[in-house]
Amino acid sequence: MSDARRVAEVLRAGRPGDDVLVRGWLRTARHAKGVSFLEVSDGSCFAGLQVVADPELPNFEAEVRKLGTGCAVEARGALVESPGKGQRVELQARELSLVGGVDDDYPLQKKRHSFEFLRTIAHLRPRTNTFGAVLRVRNAAARAVHGFFQERGFVLLHAPIITLSDAEGAGEMFPVAGSEEFFGSQAHLTVSGQLEAEIAALALGQVYTFGPTFRAENSNTSRHLAEFWMIEPEMAFCDLAGNADLAEAFLKHVIQQVLADCPDDMTFFDQRIDPGVRERLEHVVASEFERLTYDEAVGLLEGSGRDFEFPVRWGIDLQSEHERWLAEEKVGRPLVVTDYPREIKAFYMYLNDDERSVRAMDVLVPRVGEIVGGSQREHRHDVLRQRMAEAGLPEEQYWWYLDLRRYGSVPHAGFGVGFERLVQFMTGMANIRDVIPFPRVPGYAEF
RNA sequence: UCCCCGGUAGCUCAGCUGGCAGAGCAAGCGGCUGUUAACCGCUGGGUCGUAGGUUCGAGUCCUACCCGGGGAGCCA
């Protein structure tokens, strides 16, 4: 049984005089004439613990003096108040042993690396300040996602990853090799758990999925991945307004939790990655989200006096430049745009009485644009059949989806959130490939 | 997939109208009584993304391809 303590706990609660054992990896080693300073990080928090080693150690000359960045060490000794600046306490080593050395071609240096380079060494980048912080924030966000839904009585649904159904409109799918022989039909990796979530919502009332999804789209951008994690709540007896309210509460809850759980990591993002990100997040938590219909949004855009690359007229889908103008300049806070033209949205969205718009919604936030997309679903059997016919979809393939509209159908609604987009928004990281441990993008699936 | 920019030492980059391949950091060695991305000195380190082409001569000019970045489309 180990009596080792985690650096986060030692820095928070350690008292001078404590006898402490820590284990971790050296961020940096500073060797002066008769003393060595080792910064030991174990990943438990942003900061490392300064370990002081002096010549009394039996292995001082033979081992300690040769320690460098990346070495795995184990240090035991007394915690003392630090006479130097930069840390409250430090560990005066009584025993210091090298657990694993590093070859001299260790690629991580005690200096800034480009994120492009770090991606090529994804097996080592979690040891950097930035990726340690990203992974801790990602963890806190995932915990907050489950916490939000669990507190409200939502049931977690494990949607299938291999699927025969083609969730229309979501994008290109990865085919599963050998699926024809094995399953008797061509199967693909899922692009969305929404249709299965609807099944569960119409039995359990309120459910959510939180799992990997896959898009074979040839998208080369800083906001797209071929494999990403998506959160999809689905609620029975719920309309579009209730859906928007849930999305607003959800975003505020997750952001608030991350700010509370990861203050040091957020300070780093605020100072070094994206100045102002913390204030932006606090603003989102504090503000009421604006609600606009698509008609109103188009009216505002047309009256903006701005010369957009893509001209605005009723019927177009809103472009990135339009979304950002609305969120950043016109409204200055998150907003929910609802009731889009039927032609630009999916077949399963509820058709409004005007018959030209559907009950779709997008949540737009400053800097990122669309972060949540959802809708009230079409629950009327005859209307859904007609919409599928217009979209050219075969009823045979969606027999069970149509069945749900014949047996106890109720109004229901839900939305989807890309988890990495959310982490991007919260950390201010510019490229989505740098907020997932092992990014999959066109031409690249290493690690 | 489209438009623009880039690829030179382990990393970050400089290299002019074509003419001997450079710096800082890292690494190795040495020095320095308490450092904070410590500091000082010395040494080693190159298929200039790949393949063709032009030229007496190509890191530099041309073509194709690969990879990366920014933007766009698609979307989450």
XYZ file of C-alpha atoms (C1' of nucleotides) in Angstrom:
523
model
C 0.000 0.000 0.000
C 1.444 3.272 -1.071
C 1.546 6.351 1.106
C 2.299 8.583 -1.881
C 0.383 11.849 -2.051
C -0.782 13.705 -5.115
C 0.854 17.023 -5.847
C -2.509 18.820 -5.991
C -3.314 17.715 -2.467
C 0.173 18.539 -1.145
C 0.087 22.039 -2.609
C -3.384 22.644 -1.243
C -3.197 21.071 2.201
C 0.432 20.198 2.871
C 1.933 21.680 6.043
C 5.603 22.363 6.812
C 6.941 19.372 8.705
C 4.804 16.816 6.852
C 6.729 13.781 5.704
C 5.732 13.412 2.080
C 6.229 10.954 -0.776
C 5.463 12.138 -4.307
C 5.861 10.509 -7.706
C 5.838 12.150 -11.070
C 7.715 13.472 -14.042
C 10.183 16.362 -14.146
C 8.986 19.462 -15.922
C 12.390 21.020 -15.495
C 15.583 20.530 -13.490
C 17.752 23.461 -12.404
C 21.177 22.456 -11.149
C 23.212 25.040 -9.242
C 26.595 24.476 -7.591
C 25.506 22.686 -4.423
C 21.803 22.222 -4.914
C 19.329 20.989 -7.514
C 15.755 22.155 -8.003
C 13.378 19.687 -9.563
C 9.853 20.569 -10.596
C 7.801 17.387 -10.220
C 4.443 17.176 -11.939
C 2.091 14.253 -11.511
C -0.788 15.571 -13.596
C -3.078 16.126 -10.637
C -3.053 19.878 -11.109
C -1.519 22.613 -13.197
C 1.424 23.403 -10.907
C 4.285 21.113 -10.007
C 5.948 20.604 -6.641
C 9.468 21.966 -6.227
C 11.771 19.294 -4.858
C 15.087 20.493 -3.433
C 18.034 18.104 -3.521
C 21.421 18.755 -1.933
C 24.761 16.932 -1.736
C 23.837 14.933 1.385
C 21.854 12.595 -0.843
C 23.945 9.461 -1.503
C 23.113 9.476 -5.200
C 23.569 13.246 -5.613
C 26.554 13.196 -7.977
C 25.841 9.891 -9.663
C 22.142 10.362 -10.360
C 20.476 13.580 -9.203
C 22.848 15.883 -11.099
C 21.985 14.109 -14.344
C 18.208 14.384 -14.026
C 16.489 16.342 -16.751
C 13.122 17.162 -18.220
C 10.913 14.099 -18.589
C 12.549 11.826 -16.012
C 10.167 9.851 -13.811
C 11.137 10.189 -10.149
C 10.038 9.329 -6.654
C 10.889 11.780 -3.872
C 10.463 11.498 -0.137
C 11.258 14.122 2.459
C 9.991 16.884 4.672
C 7.748 19.639 3.446
C 9.256 23.035 4.244
C 8.210 26.628 3.721
C 9.894 27.800 0.561
C 12.403 30.641 0.981
C 12.192 31.297 -2.770
C 9.435 32.999 -4.665
C 6.820 31.154 -6.676
C 5.683 28.468 -4.266
C 4.337 28.269 -0.730
C 5.994 25.000 0.186
C 8.672 22.757 -1.279
C 9.929 19.289 -0.591
C 13.394 18.936 0.959
C 14.380 15.533 -0.393
C 15.678 12.872 1.959
C 15.445 10.140 -0.678
C 15.255 10.773 -4.376
C 15.208 7.948 -6.877
C 15.034 7.776 -10.625
C 12.196 5.486 -11.675
C 12.551 5.951 -15.426
C 15.192 7.987 -17.237
C 14.874 9.667 -20.617
C 16.980 9.201 -23.703
C 18.613 12.414 -24.831
C 16.279 12.772 -27.787
C 13.260 13.443 -25.535
C 11.250 15.792 -27.725
C 9.574 17.900 -25.036
C 11.601 20.904 -23.980
C 11.088 23.511 -21.335
C 9.889 26.013 -23.850
C 6.821 26.612 -25.972
C 6.124 24.090 -28.677
C 3.733 24.616 -31.541
C 0.487 22.687 -31.264
C 1.152 21.315 -34.766
C 4.359 19.694 -33.522
C 2.743 18.397 -30.341
C 0.100 16.639 -32.427
C 2.855 14.549 -33.991
C 3.829 13.367 -30.491
C 0.363 12.775 -29.075
C 1.847 10.061 -26.834
C 3.825 12.727 -24.964
C 1.756 15.879 -25.251
C -0.405 15.128 -22.190
C 2.745 15.943 -20.198
C 2.697 19.567 -21.329
C 1.031 22.356 -19.385
C -1.556 22.999 -22.061
C -2.667 19.419 -22.648
C -2.708 18.565 -18.991
C -5.063 21.508 -18.523
C -7.162 20.513 -21.545
C -7.553 16.946 -20.294
C -8.520 18.048 -16.791
C -11.073 20.532 -18.161
C -12.405 17.851 -20.484
C -12.844 15.544 -17.527
C -14.575 18.201 -15.433
C -16.880 19.003 -18.353
C -17.806 15.333 -18.859
C -18.582 15.008 -15.168
C -20.731 18.151 -15.326
C -22.637 16.800 -18.347
C -23.625 13.655 -16.480
C -24.310 15.636 -13.322
C -26.661 18.008 -15.126
C -28.808 15.265 -16.610
C -28.673 12.901 -13.666
C -29.841 15.626 -11.274
C -32.850 16.174 -13.513
C -33.792 12.520 -13.724
C -32.598 11.892 -17.273
C -31.601 8.306 -18.072
C -28.323 7.690 -19.854
C -28.894 5.736 -23.070
C -26.067 3.790 -24.700
C -26.881 4.245 -28.371
C -25.393 1.738 -30.820
C -22.165 2.567 -32.626
C -22.735 0.156 -35.497
C -26.036 0.951 -37.173
C -28.031 0.140 -40.273
C -30.066 3.302 -40.123
C -29.006 6.279 -42.111
C -29.747 9.335 -39.991
C -30.397 11.487 -42.984
C -28.690 14.812 -43.322
C -26.009 14.261 -40.733
C -23.208 13.682 -43.204
C -21.135 10.972 -44.858
C -20.864 7.688 -42.987
C -17.996 5.248 -42.494
C -19.024 1.827 -43.840
C -18.297 -1.185 -41.660
C -16.248 -3.709 -43.637
C -17.788 -7.176 -43.809
C -21.133 -5.989 -42.465
C -23.139 -7.348 -45.408
C -21.979 -10.897 -44.648
C -22.215 -10.504 -40.901
C -25.434 -8.499 -40.439
C -27.090 -9.156 -43.785
C -27.112 -5.442 -44.588
C -24.612 -2.691 -45.110
C -23.814 -1.174 -41.705
C -22.106 2.081 -40.828
C -20.614 3.810 -37.823
C -23.229 6.009 -36.219
C -23.453 9.686 -37.084
C -26.008 10.391 -34.364
C -27.836 8.592 -31.595
C -30.898 10.775 -31.995
C -33.296 8.276 -33.567
C -32.513 5.697 -30.892
C -32.801 8.384 -28.216
C -36.319 9.116 -29.485
C -37.206 5.446 -28.944
C -36.032 5.625 -25.352
C -37.591 9.035 -24.657
C -40.982 7.674 -25.691
C -40.665 5.127 -22.902
C -38.536 6.707 -20.192
C -39.548 10.309 -20.681
C -36.167 12.008 -20.493
C -32.960 10.444 -21.765
C -29.550 11.477 -23.017
C -26.714 9.913 -24.944
C -23.054 10.786 -24.503
C -20.868 8.788 -26.830
C -18.639 8.734 -29.888
C -19.990 9.593 -33.319
C -18.339 9.421 -36.712
C -18.430 11.519 -39.868
C -16.598 10.558 -43.041
C -16.983 14.085 -44.386
C -13.818 15.447 -45.963
C -13.755 18.448 -43.679
C -10.407 20.105 -43.096
C -11.126 22.768 -40.549
C -10.287 23.686 -36.980
C -13.847 22.777 -35.922
C -14.342 19.274 -37.372
C -13.264 15.773 -36.427
C -14.012 12.425 -38.051
C -14.551 10.958 -34.574
C -16.055 13.136 -31.887
C -18.200 12.845 -28.788
C -21.750 14.014 -28.848
C -24.336 14.683 -26.157
C -27.957 14.238 -27.225
C -30.802 14.731 -24.758
C -34.325 13.809 -25.841
C -37.504 14.653 -23.941
C -41.059 13.415 -24.309
C -43.934 15.854 -23.774
C -41.620 18.723 -24.687
C -41.862 21.460 -27.306
C -39.281 23.740 -28.880
C -39.428 26.349 -26.124
C -38.768 23.718 -23.449
C -35.935 22.388 -25.575
C -34.306 25.831 -25.793
C -34.680 26.320 -22.048
C -32.923 23.025 -21.404
C -30.076 23.907 -23.786
C -29.552 27.225 -22.017
C -29.549 25.636 -18.564
C -27.232 22.886 -19.793
C -24.578 25.225 -21.178
C -24.654 27.394 -18.070
C -24.339 24.405 -15.755
C -21.360 22.832 -17.537
C -19.509 26.135 -17.810
C -20.139 26.992 -14.183
C -18.896 23.601 -13.016
C -15.688 23.839 -15.043
C -14.985 27.341 -13.724
C -15.494 26.039 -10.189
C -13.589 22.762 -10.582
C -10.570 23.953 -12.607
C -9.652 27.461 -11.449
C -5.903 27.072 -12.033
C -6.323 25.533 -15.464
C -8.772 28.278 -16.430
C -6.317 30.915 -15.253
C -3.768 29.394 -17.606
C -6.197 29.451 -20.562
C -7.167 33.015 -19.717
C -3.568 34.218 -19.535
C -1.762 32.191 -22.169
C -4.220 30.721 -24.655
C -7.174 33.065 -25.106
C -7.134 36.299 -23.081
C -10.653 37.090 -21.951
C -12.008 33.551 -22.104
C -12.903 33.463 -18.419
C -14.850 36.712 -18.615
C -16.643 35.454 -21.721
C -17.693 32.290 -19.880
C -18.829 34.196 -16.804
C -20.850 36.424 -19.106
C -22.561 33.392 -20.669
C -23.440 32.029 -17.233
C -24.821 35.376 -16.081
C -26.798 36.412 -19.176
C -30.244 35.485 -20.395
C -29.945 33.913 -23.820
C -31.699 35.940 -26.487
C -34.432 34.196 -28.486
C -35.006 35.104 -32.109
C -36.986 33.452 -34.832
C -35.257 32.879 -38.128
C -37.544 35.539 -39.628
C -36.386 38.054 -37.039
C -32.714 37.092 -37.478
C -32.935 37.538 -41.238
C -34.610 40.914 -40.704
C -31.793 42.054 -38.432
C -29.153 40.834 -40.875
C -30.827 42.570 -43.804
C -30.999 45.802 -41.833
C -27.428 45.544 -40.582
C -25.909 47.596 -43.360
C -23.127 45.025 -43.530
C -21.696 43.747 -46.776
C -21.684 40.000 -46.170
C -19.846 37.650 -48.490
C -23.046 35.621 -48.695
C -25.998 37.981 -49.177
C -28.890 37.464 -46.792
C -32.370 36.626 -47.994
C -35.164 34.541 -46.562
C -34.574 30.867 -47.303
C -30.788 30.688 -47.048
C -29.091 28.833 -44.239
C -27.243 31.214 -41.934
C -23.525 31.308 -42.728
C -20.711 31.500 -40.190
C -20.345 35.231 -40.804
C -24.069 35.753 -40.164
C -24.064 33.704 -36.969
C -21.044 35.516 -35.634
C -22.447 38.944 -36.441
C -25.640 38.083 -34.574
C -23.927 36.625 -31.506
C -20.963 38.990 -31.281
C -22.109 42.321 -32.619
C -25.888 42.529 -32.647
C -26.840 40.647 -29.501
C -23.520 40.449 -27.644
C -24.454 37.240 -25.826
C -25.638 33.745 -26.689
C -28.854 33.486 -28.632
C -31.250 30.819 -29.809
C -32.504 31.076 -33.371
C -35.693 29.089 -34.014
C -38.148 28.177 -36.762
C -35.957 27.756 -39.831
C -37.243 27.267 -43.393
C -38.304 23.666 -43.927
C -36.178 23.259 -47.067
C -32.857 23.664 -45.240
C -33.621 21.389 -42.287
C -34.053 17.653 -41.721
C -37.236 15.692 -42.434
C -37.878 14.780 -38.788
C -38.417 18.368 -37.590
C -41.927 19.468 -36.643
C -43.692 21.365 -39.411
C -45.177 24.668 -38.263
C -48.732 25.720 -39.173
C -47.326 28.211 -41.694
C -46.036 25.119 -43.559
C -42.895 26.981 -44.610
C -40.883 26.652 -41.388
C -39.988 23.882 -38.949
C -39.387 23.912 -35.209
C -35.597 23.809 -35.404
C -33.223 25.700 -33.161
C -29.537 26.601 -33.118
C -27.767 28.040 -30.092
C -25.158 30.542 -31.249
C -22.355 31.773 -29.028
C -19.722 34.462 -29.579
C -16.486 33.306 -31.274
C -17.625 29.754 -31.990
C -20.990 30.217 -33.695
C -23.316 27.236 -33.585
C -22.668 25.129 -30.491
C -26.045 23.381 -30.115
C -28.474 22.240 -32.797
C -31.860 20.711 -32.093
C -35.553 20.588 -32.822
C -38.987 19.555 -31.781
C -39.574 16.305 -33.642
C -42.415 15.614 -36.019
C -44.672 13.290 -34.038
C -47.691 13.282 -36.415
C -47.651 10.104 -38.463
C -49.231 11.513 -41.608
C -47.074 14.633 -41.667
C -43.899 12.651 -41.093
C -44.735 10.252 -43.952
C -45.308 13.182 -46.251
C -42.031 14.813 -45.246
C -40.143 11.575 -45.831
C -41.698 11.223 -49.262
C -40.600 14.765 -50.124
C -37.086 13.945 -48.957
C -37.102 10.755 -51.036
C -36.586 8.474 -48.045
C -37.741 4.826 -48.173
C -40.362 4.074 -45.528
C -39.148 0.458 -45.191
C -35.876 1.590 -43.694
C -37.600 3.787 -41.134
C -40.432 1.412 -40.250
C -39.697 1.523 -36.529
C -39.303 5.293 -36.534
C -42.753 5.587 -38.128
C -44.176 3.023 -35.705
C -43.352 5.350 -32.824
C -45.841 7.782 -34.381
C -48.571 5.131 -34.468
C -48.268 3.846 -30.915
C -48.703 6.490 -28.243
C -46.955 9.292 -30.074
C -46.352 12.485 -28.116
C -44.676 15.812 -28.823
C -40.976 15.453 -28.087
C -37.810 17.386 -28.635
C -34.058 17.195 -28.210
C -30.746 18.622 -29.250
C -27.153 17.664 -29.989
C -23.966 19.183 -28.628
C -20.512 18.432 -29.921
C -18.491 17.806 -26.779
C -15.217 18.962 -28.324
C -16.840 22.172 -29.550
C -17.943 22.778 -25.993
C -14.436 22.152 -24.646
C -13.057 24.427 -27.360
C -15.421 27.171 -26.289
C -14.469 26.778 -22.640
C -10.697 26.614 -23.103
C -10.310 29.028 -25.992
C -8.214 26.453 -27.831
C -8.121 27.450 -31.499
C -8.055 23.973 -33.057
C -10.466 21.173 -32.198
C -7.646 18.648 -32.748
C -6.087 19.994 -29.580
C -9.035 19.357 -27.259
C -9.337 15.594 -27.899
C -6.567 13.223 -26.831
C -6.262 11.421 -30.160
C -7.792 13.350 -33.061
C -9.055 11.567 -36.177
C -9.190 13.738 -39.279
C -8.905 13.111 -43.034
C -5.566 11.416 -43.661
C -4.648 10.977 -40.005
C -5.509 8.417 -37.324
C -2.132 7.823 -35.658
C -1.987 6.765 -31.996
C -13.632 19.546 -51.518
C -12.347 25.005 -52.877
C -9.167 29.673 -52.096
C -4.708 31.756 -49.823
C -0.004 30.924 -47.047
C 3.805 27.658 -45.533
C 7.415 22.963 -45.200
C 15.461 24.543 -44.067
C 19.252 21.069 -37.508
C 15.380 17.543 -32.232
C 12.181 22.480 -31.641
C 11.207 27.817 -33.297
C 12.869 30.309 -37.386
C 16.457 33.482 -40.871
C 18.587 32.569 -45.630
C 18.008 39.279 -50.743
C 17.791 39.797 -57.975
C 20.030 31.510 -58.447
C 26.717 31.285 -56.556
C 30.606 27.677 -49.818
C 23.816 25.891 -45.095
C 22.883 30.017 -40.438
C 20.908 31.769 -35.367
C 18.359 31.006 -30.728
C 16.628 27.073 -27.816
C 17.280 21.737 -26.887
C 21.211 17.789 -26.483
C 26.557 16.406 -24.827
C 30.734 18.295 -21.836
C 32.498 21.975 -18.292
C 31.426 26.088 -14.753
C 28.250 28.682 -11.067
C 25.663 28.253 -2.623
C 18.621 28.985 -3.668
C 16.874 28.377 -8.807
C 11.642 29.727 -11.076
C 11.185 28.518 -19.249
C 17.888 29.835 -14.052
C 22.579 31.698 -15.851
C 27.897 31.515 -18.355
C 31.486 28.829 -21.757
C 32.721 24.939 -25.313
C 31.278 20.807 -28.701
C 28.480 17.791 -31.892
C 24.193 18.163 -35.029
C 21.392 18.984 -42.251
C 18.574 13.705 -48.077
C 16.616 22.223 -47.368
C 8.720 17.832 -47.562
C 8.782 14.080 -52.034
C 9.467 13.241 -57.335
C 10.592 15.375 -61.826
C 12.235 19.740 -64.774
C 15.074 24.526 -66.233
C 20.338 25.994 -65.513
C 27.484 25.823 -65.847
C 25.240 25.917 -60.931
C 18.739 25.301 -57.356
C 17.121 25.978 -50.256
C 16.046 29.956 -53.957
C 12.870 29.348 -60.512
C 8.877 25.786 -62.949
C 5.348 21.294 -62.655
C 2.938 17.446 -59.942
C 2.092 15.201 -55.412
C 2.269 14.819 -49.837
C 1.827 17.286 -45.175
C 0.653 21.610 -42.018
C -1.751 26.548 -41.077
C -5.711 30.362 -42.047
C -10.445 31.023 -44.395
C -14.866 28.773 -46.856
C -18.373 24.785 -47.728
C -20.568 20.596 -44.981
C -21.864 20.260 -40.052
C -21.590 19.152 -34.113
